[in-house]
CSV table of C-alpha atoms in Angstrom, one decimal:
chain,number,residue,atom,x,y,z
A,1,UNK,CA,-15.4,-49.7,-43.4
A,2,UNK,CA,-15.6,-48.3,-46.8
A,3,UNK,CA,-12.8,-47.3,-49.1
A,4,UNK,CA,-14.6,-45.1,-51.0
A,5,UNK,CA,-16.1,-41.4,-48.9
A,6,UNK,CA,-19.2,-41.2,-49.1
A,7,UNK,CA,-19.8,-38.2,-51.9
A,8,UNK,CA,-18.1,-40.9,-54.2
A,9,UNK,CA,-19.5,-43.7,-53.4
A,10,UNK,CA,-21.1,-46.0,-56.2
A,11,UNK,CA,-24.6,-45.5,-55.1
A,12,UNK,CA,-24.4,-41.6,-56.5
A,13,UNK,CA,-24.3,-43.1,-60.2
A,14,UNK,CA,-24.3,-47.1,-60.7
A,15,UNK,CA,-21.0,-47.9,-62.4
A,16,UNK,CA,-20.9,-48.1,-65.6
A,17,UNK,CA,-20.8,-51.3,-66.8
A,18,UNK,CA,-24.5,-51.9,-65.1
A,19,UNK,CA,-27.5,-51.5,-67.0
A,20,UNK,CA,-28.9,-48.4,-65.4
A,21,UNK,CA,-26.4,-46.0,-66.2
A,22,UNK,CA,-27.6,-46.6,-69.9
A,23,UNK,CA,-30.1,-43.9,-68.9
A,24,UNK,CA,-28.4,-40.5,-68.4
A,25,UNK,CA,-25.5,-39.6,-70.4
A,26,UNK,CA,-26.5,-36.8,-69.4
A,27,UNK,CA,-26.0,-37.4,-65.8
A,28,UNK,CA,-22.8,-39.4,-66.2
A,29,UNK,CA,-21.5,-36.6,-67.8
A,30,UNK,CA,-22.1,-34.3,-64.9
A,31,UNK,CA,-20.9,-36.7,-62.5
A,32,UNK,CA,-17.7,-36.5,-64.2
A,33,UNK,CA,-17.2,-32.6,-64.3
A,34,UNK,CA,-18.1,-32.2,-60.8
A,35,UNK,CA,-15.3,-34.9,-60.2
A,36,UNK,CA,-12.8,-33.0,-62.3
A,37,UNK,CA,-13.6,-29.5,-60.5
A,38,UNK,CA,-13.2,-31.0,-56.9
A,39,UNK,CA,-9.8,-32.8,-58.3
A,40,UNK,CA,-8.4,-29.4,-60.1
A,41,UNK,CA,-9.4,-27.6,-56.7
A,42,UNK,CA,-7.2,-29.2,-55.1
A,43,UNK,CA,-9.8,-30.0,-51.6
A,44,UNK,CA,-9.4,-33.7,-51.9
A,45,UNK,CA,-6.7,-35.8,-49.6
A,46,UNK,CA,-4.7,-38.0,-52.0
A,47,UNK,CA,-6.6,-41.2,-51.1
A,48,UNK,CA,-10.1,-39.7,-52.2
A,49,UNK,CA,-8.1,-38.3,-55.4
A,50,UNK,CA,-7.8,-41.4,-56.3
A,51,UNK,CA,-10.8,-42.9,-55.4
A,52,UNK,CA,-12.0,-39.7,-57.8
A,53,UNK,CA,-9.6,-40.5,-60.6
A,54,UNK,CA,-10.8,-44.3,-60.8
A,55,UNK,CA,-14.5,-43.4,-60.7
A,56,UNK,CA,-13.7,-40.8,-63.4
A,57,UNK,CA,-11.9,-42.9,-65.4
A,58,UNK,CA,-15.2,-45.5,-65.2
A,59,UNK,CA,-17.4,-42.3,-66.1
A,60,UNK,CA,-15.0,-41.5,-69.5
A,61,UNK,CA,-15.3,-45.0,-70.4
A,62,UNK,CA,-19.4,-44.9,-70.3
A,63,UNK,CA,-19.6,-41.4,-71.6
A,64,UNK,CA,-17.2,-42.7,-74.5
A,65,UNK,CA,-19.3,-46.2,-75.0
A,66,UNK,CA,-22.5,-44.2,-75.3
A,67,UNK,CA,-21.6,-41.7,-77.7
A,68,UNK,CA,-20.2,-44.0,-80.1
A,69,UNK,CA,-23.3,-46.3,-79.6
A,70,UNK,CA,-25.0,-43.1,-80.3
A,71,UNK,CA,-23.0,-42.5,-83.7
A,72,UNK,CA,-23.7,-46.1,-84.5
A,73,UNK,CA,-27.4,-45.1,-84.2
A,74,UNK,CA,-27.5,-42.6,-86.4
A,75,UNK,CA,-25.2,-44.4,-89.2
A,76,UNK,CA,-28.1,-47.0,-89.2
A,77,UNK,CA,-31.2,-45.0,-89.2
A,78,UNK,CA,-29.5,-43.0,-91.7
A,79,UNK,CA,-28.5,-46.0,-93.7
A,80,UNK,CA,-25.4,-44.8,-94.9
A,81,UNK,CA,-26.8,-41.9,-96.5
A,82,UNK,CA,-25.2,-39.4,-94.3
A,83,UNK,CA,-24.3,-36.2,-96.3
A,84,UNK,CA,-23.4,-32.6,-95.9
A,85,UNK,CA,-25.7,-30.0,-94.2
A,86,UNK,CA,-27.2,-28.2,-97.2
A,87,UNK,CA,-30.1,-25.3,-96.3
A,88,UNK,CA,-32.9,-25.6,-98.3
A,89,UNK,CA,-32.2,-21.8,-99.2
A,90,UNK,CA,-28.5,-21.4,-100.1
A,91,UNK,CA,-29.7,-20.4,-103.3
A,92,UNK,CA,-31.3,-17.5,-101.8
A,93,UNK,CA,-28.0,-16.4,-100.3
C-alpha cells in the first residue's frame, strides 16, 4: 500500500534530484502552485497535507537549483560583462 494518494504520487513529476526533472522548470513550477492551491483550500486530510508539503518542499528546492543554475548561465555567457539596460534611443527621449 502506498503512502502517498495517488494525485501526488512521484510518477506525476520525477523528484527532483533525478535527471529528468532538469527538463521543465516550467512544469515543476506548476506542479507546485497546484500543490499550494489544494493545501490553502483546505480539501486535503492532514496525511495528504503532508505528503503535499514534502513534495512541495522537493519542488522549491528544484525550482530554486534551476534558477540559480540559470543565473550562473547567464553570468558566463555574459562573461562578467553584465551591465544596466540602456535603450538604444534614450537620447531620443
Amino acid at each position: 500500500m502506498s503512502s502517498h494518494p495517488p494525485h501526488l504520487h512521484d510518477s506525476a513529476l520525477p523528484m527532483p534530484e533525478t535527471p529528468e526533472s532538469a527538463r521543465s522548470f516550467e512544469t515543476a513550477l506548476a506542479e507546485l502552485e497546484e500543490l499550494v492551491g489544494r493545501m490553502e483550500s483546505g480539501e486535503l486530510p492532514l496525511k495528504e497535507s503532508l505528503a503535499a508539503y514534502k513534495r512541495g518542499a522537493e519542488l522549491l528546492a528544484y525550482c530554486q537549483s534551476a534558477l540559480k543554475d540559470a543565473e550562473q548561465q547567464v553570468q558566463i555567457l555574459e562573461k562578467g560583462l553584465l551591465q544596466p539596460f540602456a535603450p538604444d534611443n534614450a537620447d531620443d527621449a
